[in-house]
Amino acid sequence: MSWRSFPKIELHLHHEGAAPPAFIRGLAQEKSVNLAGVFAEDGSYAFRDFAHFLQVYEAATSVLKTPDDYARLTLAVLEQSAEQGVIYCESFLSPDFCGGRDLGAWREYLAAIREAAARAEAQMGITLRGIVTCIRHFGPDKARETALCAAETAGDWIVGFGMGGDETRGKQGDFAWAFDCAREAGLKLTTHAGEFGGPASVAQALDDLRVDRIGHGVRAIEDPALVDRLAATGTVLEVCPLSNIALGLYPQMRAHPVERLRAAGVRVTINTDDPPFFHTSMTREFDALERAFDWDEGVFDQLVHNALDAAFCDDATRGKLAKRLAGDADSA
Ligand code: ADE
Ligand code: ZN
């Protein structure tokens, strides 16, 4: 069977990384931007490895130049997710890309994104919340400016602060000021760790940034004591299985540690990361997991509820989502 119509919640989705390639190509044509090297012959995004992926990601993002571009992107992304049965998602938004970390410009981008998200919610029944994200390889100084944008716009829609980018550069603790600033503004926290960094990067995220969730975190499996710690503390991992396979962390789904983490009592959730880059969707993730691990509906139901519990939204929103998961049509 396909899991397409099964209601899903996604907590780890990069806004620009979810852009359909045809959308980016169309904008590039409108604006006469040369995107040589971004696409393969079949029209999909082309990259060799993680470092090259980050370069291609930023090249594709360079065509998104105005708040209206982000409004159009938001509609395209939410349409794509709603088609996969997603009823709620949190996406990573970067003031670095939306106005160069200028607070006034960021507010304009955010207003356009929120307005598009409200339209998508009315039309397609999908709810979006934002996680402001700094980019690790841009360095700690820029992360501070990004955190200030996050703090100024924290509320019922910007609900979290996070960090993506090249995990092989610097240490989690270099970004403690930015995470402290976001925490003081009431934001929940997540950071990419244990993807291209080893298990120590996951422990550092917990100890030095005091995050609420971990983006990926799968390489915790290499340290049994850390797996026990994650299980004991109920730390939620935003696992993105097909992203990890596309970027070469694991050769195939059966070798992916998600099942071992789950069996050890770690609270895992399933996510797509950058779906068109990795030829995935929430349905494809679920289908591939069922094939590899023979998971049944009870397992998928638990994983979706893990995501519901770990979502950074307010409790009124969580309550409405819980009713929709329970099949209450009036709560949409
Ligand atoms: N930015 C977009 N996708 C990412 C990933 N998988 N890891 C780190 N940074 C990212
Ligand atoms: Zn990611």
PDB file of C-alpha atoms in Angstrom, residues 16-282:
ATOM      1  CA  GLU A  16      14.454  26.647  -0.051  1.00  0.00           C
ATOM      2  CA  GLY A  17      15.451  22.975  -0.066  1.00  0.00           C
ATOM      3  CA  ALA A  18      11.821  22.082  -0.707  1.00  0.00           C
ATOM      4  CA  ALA A  19      11.632  24.253  -3.852  1.00  0.00           C
ATOM      5  CA  PRO A  20      10.545  22.231  -6.892  1.00  0.00           C
ATOM      6  CA  PRO A  21      13.321  22.461  -9.531  1.00  0.00           C
ATOM      7  CA  ALA A  22      10.828  23.715 -12.153  1.00  0.00           C
ATOM      8  CA  PHE A  23       9.890  26.565  -9.814  1.00  0.00           C
ATOM      9  CA  ILE A  24      13.543  27.614  -9.408  1.00  0.00           C
ATOM     10  CA  ARG A  25      14.169  27.279 -13.163  1.00  0.00           C
ATOM     11  CA  GLY A  26      11.104  29.445 -13.884  1.00  0.00           C
ATOM     12  CA  LEU A  27      12.253  32.186 -11.510  1.00  0.00           C
ATOM     13  CA  ALA A  28      15.781  32.056 -12.960  1.00  0.00           C
ATOM     14  CA  GLN A  29      14.333  32.616 -16.430  1.00  0.00           C
ATOM     15  CA  GLU A  30      12.121  35.502 -15.261  1.00  0.00           C
ATOM     16  CA  LYS A  31      15.106  37.197 -13.634  1.00  0.00           C
ATOM     17  CA  SER A  32      17.738  36.187 -16.210  1.00  0.00           C
ATOM     18  CA  VAL A  33      19.872  34.450 -13.577  1.00  0.00           C
ATOM     19  CA  ASN A  34      22.365  31.903 -14.911  1.00  0.00           C
ATOM     20  CA  LEU A  35      22.024  28.670 -12.965  1.00  0.00           C
ATOM     21  CA  ALA A  36      24.645  26.663 -14.865  1.00  0.00           C
ATOM     22  CA  GLY A  37      25.654  23.582 -12.906  1.00  0.00           C
ATOM     23  CA  VAL A  38      22.567  23.476 -10.659  1.00  0.00           C
ATOM     24  CA  PHE A  39      20.514  21.013 -12.700  1.00  0.00           C
ATOM     25  CA  ALA A  40      21.139  17.565 -14.172  1.00  0.00           C
ATOM     26  CA  GLU A  41      20.018  16.754 -17.729  1.00  0.00           C
ATOM     27  CA  ASP A  42      16.733  15.316 -16.469  1.00  0.00           C
ATOM     28  CA  GLY A  43      15.947  18.639 -14.761  1.00  0.00           C
ATOM     29  CA  SER A  44      16.580  17.516 -11.175  1.00  0.00           C
ATOM     30  CA  TYR A  45      19.115  19.174  -8.868  1.00  0.00           C
ATOM     31  CA  ALA A  46      22.669  17.886  -9.418  1.00  0.00           C
ATOM     32  CA  PHE A  47      25.305  17.488  -6.684  1.00  0.00           C
ATOM     33  CA  ARG A  48      28.225  15.179  -5.950  1.00  0.00           C
ATOM     34  CA  ASP A  49      28.495  15.184  -2.168  1.00  0.00           C
ATOM     35  CA  PHE A  50      27.469  17.160   0.928  1.00  0.00           C
ATOM     36  CA  ALA A  51      29.786  20.132   0.330  1.00  0.00           C
ATOM     37  CA  HIS A  52      28.633  20.377  -3.283  1.00  0.00           C
ATOM     38  CA  PHE A  53      24.989  19.972  -2.188  1.00  0.00           C
ATOM     39  CA  LEU A  54      25.375  23.055   0.044  1.00  0.00           C
ATOM     40  CA  GLN A  55      26.850  25.015  -2.889  1.00  0.00           C
ATOM     41  CA  VAL A  56      24.070  23.995  -5.273  1.00  0.00           C
ATOM     42  CA  TYR A  57      21.495  24.783  -2.575  1.00  0.00           C
ATOM     43  CA  GLU A  58      22.833  28.316  -2.217  1.00  0.00           C
ATOM     44  CA  ALA A  59      23.046  28.810  -5.995  1.00  0.00           C
ATOM     45  CA  ALA A  60      19.406  27.734  -6.420  1.00  0.00           C
ATOM     46  CA  THR A  61      18.393  29.976  -3.499  1.00  0.00           C
ATOM     47  CA  SER A  62      20.057  32.980  -5.171  1.00  0.00           C
ATOM     48  CA  VAL A  63      17.066  33.359  -7.541  1.00  0.00           C
ATOM     49  CA  LEU A  64      14.746  34.003  -4.572  1.00  0.00           C
ATOM     50  CA  LYS A  65      15.226  37.750  -4.324  1.00  0.00           C
ATOM     51  CA  THR A  66      12.022  39.329  -2.974  1.00  0.00           C
ATOM     52  CA  PRO A  67       9.303  38.726  -0.360  1.00  0.00           C
ATOM     53  CA  ASP A  68       6.931  37.918  -3.222  1.00  0.00           C
ATOM     54  CA  ASP A  69       9.329  35.189  -4.448  1.00  0.00           C
ATOM     55  CA  TYR A  70       9.138  33.641  -0.977  1.00  0.00           C
ATOM     56  CA  ALA A  71       5.344  33.915  -0.963  1.00  0.00           C
ATOM     57  CA  ARG A  72       5.230  31.994  -4.245  1.00  0.00           C
ATOM     58  CA  LEU A  73       7.743  29.475  -2.911  1.00  0.00           C
ATOM     59  CA  THR A  74       5.671  28.984   0.240  1.00  0.00           C
ATOM     60  CA  LEU A  75       2.560  28.164  -1.783  1.00  0.00           C
ATOM     61  CA  ALA A  76       4.489  25.726  -3.992  1.00  0.00           C
ATOM     62  CA  VAL A  77       6.074  23.987  -0.992  1.00  0.00           C
ATOM     63  CA  LEU A  78       2.839  23.679   0.966  1.00  0.00           C
ATOM     64  CA  GLU A  79       0.939  22.416  -2.053  1.00  0.00           C
ATOM     65  CA  GLN A  80       3.587  19.734  -2.506  1.00  0.00           C
ATOM     66  CA  SER A  81       3.446  18.749   1.191  1.00  0.00           C
ATOM     67  CA  ALA A  82      -0.358  18.767   1.407  1.00  0.00           C
ATOM     68  CA  GLU A  83      -0.448  16.355  -1.553  1.00  0.00           C
ATOM     69  CA  GLN A  84       1.581  13.939   0.579  1.00  0.00           C
ATOM     70  CA  GLY A  85      -0.907  13.970   3.456  1.00  0.00           C
ATOM     71  CA  VAL A  86       1.057  16.446   5.591  1.00  0.00           C
ATOM     72  CA  ILE A  87      -1.297  18.402   7.889  1.00  0.00           C
ATOM     73  CA  TYR A  88       1.357  20.355   9.809  1.00  0.00           C
ATOM     74  CA  CYS A  89       4.935  21.243   9.090  1.00  0.00           C
ATOM     75  CA  GLU A  90       7.711  23.371  10.506  1.00  0.00           C
ATOM     76  CA  SER A  91      10.133  24.793   7.998  1.00  0.00           C
ATOM     77  CA  PHE A  92      13.561  26.313   8.393  1.00  0.00           C
ATOM     78  CA  LEU A  93      13.660  29.976   7.330  1.00  0.00           C
ATOM     79  CA  SER A  94      16.898  31.914   7.120  1.00  0.00           C
ATOM     80  CA  PRO A  95      17.085  35.704   7.511  1.00  0.00           C
ATOM     81  CA  ASP A  96      20.475  35.192   5.794  1.00  0.00           C
ATOM     82  CA  PHE A  97      18.595  34.445   2.570  1.00  0.00           C
ATOM     83  CA  CYS A  98      15.549  36.610   3.395  1.00  0.00           C
ATOM     84  CA  GLY A  99      16.942  40.139   3.522  1.00  0.00           C
ATOM     85  CA  GLY A 100      20.597  39.562   4.491  1.00  0.00           C
ATOM     86  CA  ARG A 101      19.838  39.541   8.273  1.00  0.00           C
ATOM     87  CA  ASP A 102      18.407  43.080   8.170  1.00  0.00           C
ATOM     88  CA  LEU A 103      15.509  43.083  10.654  1.00  0.00           C
ATOM     89  CA  GLY A 104      13.249  45.388   8.626  1.00  0.00           C
ATOM     90  CA  ALA A 105      13.744  43.332   5.474  1.00  0.00           C
ATOM     91  CA  TRP A 106      13.286  40.057   7.395  1.00  0.00           C
ATOM     92  CA  ARG A 107       9.940  41.326   8.739  1.00  0.00           C
ATOM     93  CA  GLU A 108       8.804  41.965   5.138  1.00  0.00           C
ATOM     94  CA  TYR A 109       9.800  38.488   3.986  1.00  0.00           C
ATOM     95  CA  LEU A 110       8.153  36.950   7.026  1.00  0.00           C
ATOM     96  CA  ALA A 111       4.895  38.843   6.442  1.00  0.00           C
ATOM     97  CA  ALA A 112       4.793  37.588   2.832  1.00  0.00           C
ATOM     98  CA  ILE A 113       5.517  33.997   3.892  1.00  0.00           C
ATOM     99  CA  ARG A 114       2.879  34.092   6.634  1.00  0.00           C
ATOM    100  CA  GLU A 115       0.279  35.542   4.307  1.00  0.00           C
ATOM    101  CA  ALA A 116       0.932  32.763   1.761  1.00  0.00           C
ATOM    102  CA  ALA A 117       0.839  30.133   4.530  1.00  0.00           C
ATOM    103  CA  ALA A 118      -2.541  31.438   5.737  1.00  0.00           C
ATOM    104  CA  ARG A 119      -3.884  31.134   2.179  1.00  0.00           C
ATOM    105  CA  ALA A 120      -2.520  27.585   1.888  1.00  0.00           C
ATOM    106  CA  GLU A 121      -4.074  26.667   5.229  1.00  0.00           C
ATOM    107  CA  ALA A 122      -7.493  27.930   4.100  1.00  0.00           C
ATOM    108  CA  GLN A 123      -7.251  26.200   0.722  1.00  0.00           C
ATOM    109  CA  MET A 124      -5.441  22.959   1.536  1.00  0.00           C
ATOM    110  CA  GLY A 125      -5.755  22.408   5.288  1.00  0.00           C
ATOM    111  CA  ILE A 126      -2.006  22.414   5.942  1.00  0.00           C
ATOM    112  CA  THR A 127      -0.564  24.451   8.827  1.00  0.00           C
ATOM    113  CA  LEU A 128       2.943  25.933   8.704  1.00  0.00           C
ATOM    114  CA  ARG A 129       5.119  27.312  11.510  1.00  0.00           C
ATOM    115  CA  GLY A 130       8.622  28.746  11.102  1.00  0.00           C
ATOM    116  CA  ILE A 131      11.967  27.941  12.689  1.00  0.00           C
ATOM    117  CA  VAL A 132      14.515  30.717  12.141  1.00  0.00           C
ATOM    118  CA  THR A 133      17.771  29.090  11.151  1.00  0.00           C
ATOM    119  CA  CYS A 134      21.350  30.273  11.163  1.00  0.00           C
ATOM    120  CA  ILE A 135      23.842  28.772   8.739  1.00  0.00           C
ATOM    121  CA  ARG A 136      26.806  27.188  10.479  1.00  0.00           C
ATOM    122  CA  HIS A 137      29.400  27.837   7.788  1.00  0.00           C
ATOM    123  CA  PHE A 138      28.493  31.550   7.775  1.00  0.00           C
ATOM    124  CA  GLY A 139      30.037  31.651  11.277  1.00  0.00           C
ATOM    125  CA  PRO A 140      29.022  32.693  14.825  1.00  0.00           C
ATOM    126  CA  ASP A 141      28.911  36.471  14.184  1.00  0.00           C
ATOM    127  CA  LYS A 142      26.271  36.132  11.472  1.00  0.00           C
ATOM    128  CA  ALA A 143      24.445  33.605  13.660  1.00  0.00           C
ATOM    129  CA  ARG A 144      24.124  36.293  16.361  1.00  0.00           C
ATOM    130  CA  GLU A 145      22.487  38.669  13.880  1.00  0.00           C
ATOM    131  CA  THR A 146      20.179  35.870  12.756  1.00  0.00           C
ATOM    132  CA  ALA A 147      19.282  35.103  16.374  1.00  0.00           C
ATOM    133  CA  LEU A 148      18.400  38.763  16.938  1.00  0.00           C
ATOM    134  CA  CYS A 149      16.017  38.601  13.950  1.00  0.00           C
ATOM    135  CA  ALA A 150      14.557  35.444  15.489  1.00  0.00           C
ATOM    136  CA  ALA A 151      14.174  37.021  18.924  1.00  0.00           C
ATOM    137  CA  GLU A 152      12.428  40.081  17.487  1.00  0.00           C
ATOM    138  CA  THR A 153       9.900  37.999  15.574  1.00  0.00           C
ATOM    139  CA  ALA A 154       9.380  35.166  18.088  1.00  0.00           C
ATOM    140  CA  GLY A 155       5.755  34.371  18.817  1.00  0.00           C
ATOM    141  CA  ASP A 156       2.945  32.071  17.842  1.00  0.00           C
ATOM    142  CA  TRP A 157       4.237  31.684  14.266  1.00  0.00           C
ATOM    143  CA  ILE A 158       8.037  31.841  14.568  1.00  0.00           C
ATOM    144  CA  VAL A 159       8.253  29.131  17.178  1.00  0.00           C
ATOM    145  CA  GLY A 160      11.859  27.937  17.064  1.00  0.00           C
ATOM    146  CA  PHE A 161      15.496  28.668  16.334  1.00  0.00           C
ATOM    147  CA  GLY A 162      17.896  26.247  14.707  1.00  0.00           C
ATOM    148  CA  MET A 163      21.138  25.772  12.829  1.00  0.00           C
ATOM    149  CA  GLY A 164      21.839  24.042   9.502  1.00  0.00           C
ATOM    150  CA  GLY A 165      24.790  24.185   7.154  1.00  0.00           C
ATOM    151  CA  ASP A 166      28.173  22.549   7.199  1.00  0.00           C
ATOM    152  CA  GLU A 167      28.468  20.547  10.395  1.00  0.00           C
ATOM    153  CA  THR A 168      32.143  19.874   9.772  1.00  0.00           C
ATOM    154  CA  ARG A 169      32.986  23.574  10.467  1.00  0.00           C
ATOM    155  CA  GLY A 170      33.505  24.853  14.002  1.00  0.00           C
ATOM    156  CA  LYS A 171      31.819  23.480  17.118  1.00  0.00           C
ATOM    157  CA  GLN A 172      28.225  23.624  18.323  1.00  0.00           C
ATOM    158  CA  GLY A 173      29.387  25.617  21.359  1.00  0.00           C
ATOM    159  CA  ASP A 174      30.689  28.435  19.114  1.00  0.00           C
ATOM    160  CA  PHE A 175      27.020  29.308  18.575  1.00  0.00           C
ATOM    161  CA  ALA A 176      25.954  29.325  22.249  1.00  0.00           C
ATOM    162  CA  TRP A 177      25.318  33.093  22.308  1.00  0.00           C
ATOM    163  CA  ALA A 178      22.851  32.820  19.419  1.00  0.00           C
ATOM    164  CA  PHE A 179      21.022  29.887  21.012  1.00  0.00           C
ATOM    165  CA  ASP A 180      20.910  31.597  24.436  1.00  0.00           C
ATOM    166  CA  CYS A 181      19.467  34.726  22.809  1.00  0.00           C
ATOM    167  CA  ALA A 182      16.757  32.677  21.054  1.00  0.00           C
ATOM    168  CA  ARG A 183      15.947  30.708  24.227  1.00  0.00           C
ATOM    169  CA  GLU A 184      15.551  33.938  26.215  1.00  0.00           C
ATOM    170  CA  ALA A 185      13.073  35.145  23.582  1.00  0.00           C
ATOM    171  CA  GLY A 186      10.955  32.060  24.298  1.00  0.00           C
ATOM    172  CA  LEU A 187      11.932  30.061  21.223  1.00  0.00           C
ATOM    173  CA  LYS A 188      12.374  26.294  21.217  1.00  0.00           C
ATOM    174  CA  LEU A 189      15.691  25.032  19.863  1.00  0.00           C
ATOM    175  CA  THR A 190      17.041  22.483  17.402  1.00  0.00           C
ATOM    176  CA  THR A 191      20.372  22.045  15.623  1.00  0.00           C
ATOM    177  CA  HIS A 192      21.776  19.759  12.954  1.00  0.00           C
ATOM    178  CA  ALA A 193      24.056  17.270  14.703  1.00  0.00           C
ATOM    179  CA  GLY A 194      25.070  13.675  14.180  1.00  0.00           C
ATOM    180  CA  GLU A 195      24.649  13.925  10.406  1.00  0.00           C
ATOM    181  CA  PHE A 196      28.150  14.786   9.167  1.00  0.00           C
ATOM    182  CA  GLY A 197      29.431  15.157  12.724  1.00  0.00           C
ATOM    183  CA  GLY A 198      29.869  12.031  14.845  1.00  0.00           C
ATOM    184  CA  PRO A 199      28.085  11.191  18.102  1.00  0.00           C
ATOM    185  CA  ALA A 200      30.158  13.764  20.030  1.00  0.00           C
ATOM    186  CA  SER A 201      28.408  16.510  18.041  1.00  0.00           C
ATOM    187  CA  VAL A 202      25.053  15.275  19.382  1.00  0.00           C
ATOM    188  CA  ALA A 203      26.310  15.368  22.981  1.00  0.00           C
ATOM    189  CA  GLN A 204      27.709  18.869  22.372  1.00  0.00           C
ATOM    190  CA  ALA A 205      24.352  20.032  21.003  1.00  0.00           C
ATOM    191  CA  LEU A 206      22.670  18.876  24.221  1.00  0.00           C
ATOM    192  CA  ASP A 207      25.367  20.154  26.584  1.00  0.00           C
ATOM    193  CA  ASP A 208      26.494  23.381  24.910  1.00  0.00           C
ATOM    194  CA  LEU A 209      23.340  24.586  23.126  1.00  0.00           C
ATOM    195  CA  ARG A 210      20.702  22.894  25.346  1.00  0.00           C
ATOM    196  CA  VAL A 211      18.495  22.146  22.375  1.00  0.00           C
ATOM    197  CA  ASP A 212      15.016  20.631  22.621  1.00  0.00           C
ATOM    198  CA  ARG A 213      15.359  18.472  19.489  1.00  0.00           C
ATOM    199  CA  ILE A 214      18.208  17.258  17.299  1.00  0.00           C
ATOM    200  CA  GLY A 215      18.184  17.581  13.500  1.00  0.00           C
ATOM    201  CA  HIS A 216      19.209  14.107  12.231  1.00  0.00           C
ATOM    202  CA  GLY A 217      21.170  12.813  15.254  1.00  0.00           C
ATOM    203  CA  VAL A 218      21.385   9.389  13.651  1.00  0.00           C
ATOM    204  CA  ARG A 219      25.117   8.960  14.226  1.00  0.00           C
ATOM    205  CA  ALA A 220      24.317   8.734  17.939  1.00  0.00           C
ATOM    206  CA  ILE A 221      23.978   5.040  17.109  1.00  0.00           C
ATOM    207  CA  GLU A 222      27.812   4.852  17.144  1.00  0.00           C
ATOM    208  CA  ASP A 223      27.818   5.489  20.938  1.00  0.00           C
ATOM    209  CA  PRO A 224      25.569   3.159  22.986  1.00  0.00           C
ATOM    210  CA  ALA A 225      25.798   5.375  26.099  1.00  0.00           C
ATOM    211  CA  LEU A 226      24.548   8.323  24.051  1.00  0.00           C
ATOM    212  CA  VAL A 227      21.641   6.258  22.706  1.00  0.00           C
ATOM    213  CA  ASP A 228      20.722   5.454  26.333  1.00  0.00           C
ATOM    214  CA  ARG A 229      20.947   9.156  27.196  1.00  0.00           C
ATOM    215  CA  LEU A 230      18.655  10.143  24.309  1.00  0.00           C
ATOM    216  CA  ALA A 231      16.132   7.495  25.314  1.00  0.00           C
ATOM    217  CA  ALA A 232      16.262   8.434  29.017  1.00  0.00           C
ATOM    218  CA  THR A 233      15.827  12.155  28.363  1.00  0.00           C
ATOM    219  CA  GLY A 234      13.141  11.688  25.704  1.00  0.00           C
ATOM    220  CA  THR A 235      15.163  13.764  23.232  1.00  0.00           C
ATOM    221  CA  VAL A 236      13.425  13.827  19.869  1.00  0.00           C
ATOM    222  CA  LEU A 237      15.414  13.183  16.711  1.00  0.00           C
ATOM    223  CA  GLU A 238      14.299  14.710  13.413  1.00  0.00           C
ATOM    224  CA  VAL A 239      15.372  11.744  11.299  1.00  0.00           C
ATOM    225  CA  CYS A 240      15.533  12.178   7.502  1.00  0.00           C
ATOM    226  CA  PRO A 241      16.282   8.676   6.197  1.00  0.00           C
ATOM    227  CA  LEU A 242      16.311   9.186   2.420  1.00  0.00           C
ATOM    228  CA  SER A 243      18.338  12.389   2.796  1.00  0.00           C
ATOM    229  CA  ASN A 244      20.978  10.400   4.694  1.00  0.00           C
ATOM    230  CA  ILE A 245      21.026   7.762   1.956  1.00  0.00           C
ATOM    231  CA  ALA A 246      21.171  10.346  -0.870  1.00  0.00           C
ATOM    232  CA  LEU A 247      24.130  12.070   0.842  1.00  0.00           C
ATOM    233  CA  GLY A 248      25.951   8.756   1.288  1.00  0.00           C
ATOM    234  CA  LEU A 249      25.749   8.252   5.069  1.00  0.00           C
ATOM    235  CA  TYR A 250      24.180   4.822   4.589  1.00  0.00           C
ATOM    236  CA  PRO A 251      24.076   2.654   1.464  1.00  0.00           C
ATOM    237  CA  GLN A 252      20.409   1.654   1.759  1.00  0.00           C
ATOM    238  CA  MET A 253      17.418   1.866   4.071  1.00  0.00           C
ATOM    239  CA  ARG A 254      18.069  -1.480   5.737  1.00  0.00           C
ATOM    240  CA  ALA A 255      21.455  -0.176   6.908  1.00  0.00           C
ATOM    241  CA  HIS A 256      19.893   3.020   8.317  1.00  0.00           C
ATOM    242  CA  PRO A 257      19.939   3.183  12.146  1.00  0.00           C
ATOM    243  CA  VAL A 258      16.386   4.557  12.498  1.00  0.00           C
ATOM    244  CA  GLU A 259      14.973   1.167  13.457  1.00  0.00           C
ATOM    245  CA  ARG A 260      17.749   0.474  15.996  1.00  0.00           C
ATOM    246  CA  LEU A 261      17.248   3.917  17.549  1.00  0.00           C
ATOM    247  CA  ARG A 262      13.495   3.389  17.741  1.00  0.00           C
ATOM    248  CA  ALA A 263      13.910  -0.083  19.227  1.00  0.00           C
ATOM    249  CA  ALA A 264      16.260   1.387  21.861  1.00  0.00           C
ATOM    250  CA  GLY A 265      13.476   3.735  22.983  1.00  0.00           C
ATOM    251  CA  VAL A 266      14.656   6.938  21.268  1.00  0.00           C
ATOM    252  CA  ARG A 267      11.795   9.223  20.200  1.00  0.00           C
ATOM    253  CA  VAL A 268      12.285   9.436  16.445  1.00  0.00           C
ATOM    254  CA  THR A 269      10.279  11.377  13.866  1.00  0.00           C
ATOM    255  CA  ILE A 270      10.348  11.013  10.075  1.00  0.00           C
ATOM    256  CA  ASN A 271      11.130  13.960   7.789  1.00  0.00           C
ATOM    257  CA  THR A 272      12.303  14.789   4.264  1.00  0.00           C
ATOM    258  CA  ASP A 273      14.927  17.576   4.778  1.00  0.00           C
ATOM    259  CA  ASP A 274      15.115  18.856   1.159  1.00  0.00           C
ATOM    260  CA  PRO A 275      12.677  16.644  -0.733  1.00  0.00           C
ATOM    261  CA  PRO A 276      13.335  17.444  -4.425  1.00  0.00           C
ATOM    262  CA  PHE A 277      17.105  17.335  -3.887  1.00  0.00           C
ATOM    263  CA  PHE A 278      16.852  13.836  -2.461  1.00  0.00           C
ATOM    264  CA  HIS A 279      14.019  12.589  -4.698  1.00  0.00           C
ATOM    265  CA  THR A 280      11.834  12.067  -1.693  1.00  0.00           C
ATOM    266  CA  SER A 281       8.502  13.022  -0.154  1.00  0.00           C
ATOM    267  CA  MET A 282       6.857  12.098   3.146  1.00  0.00           C
TER     268      MET A 282
END
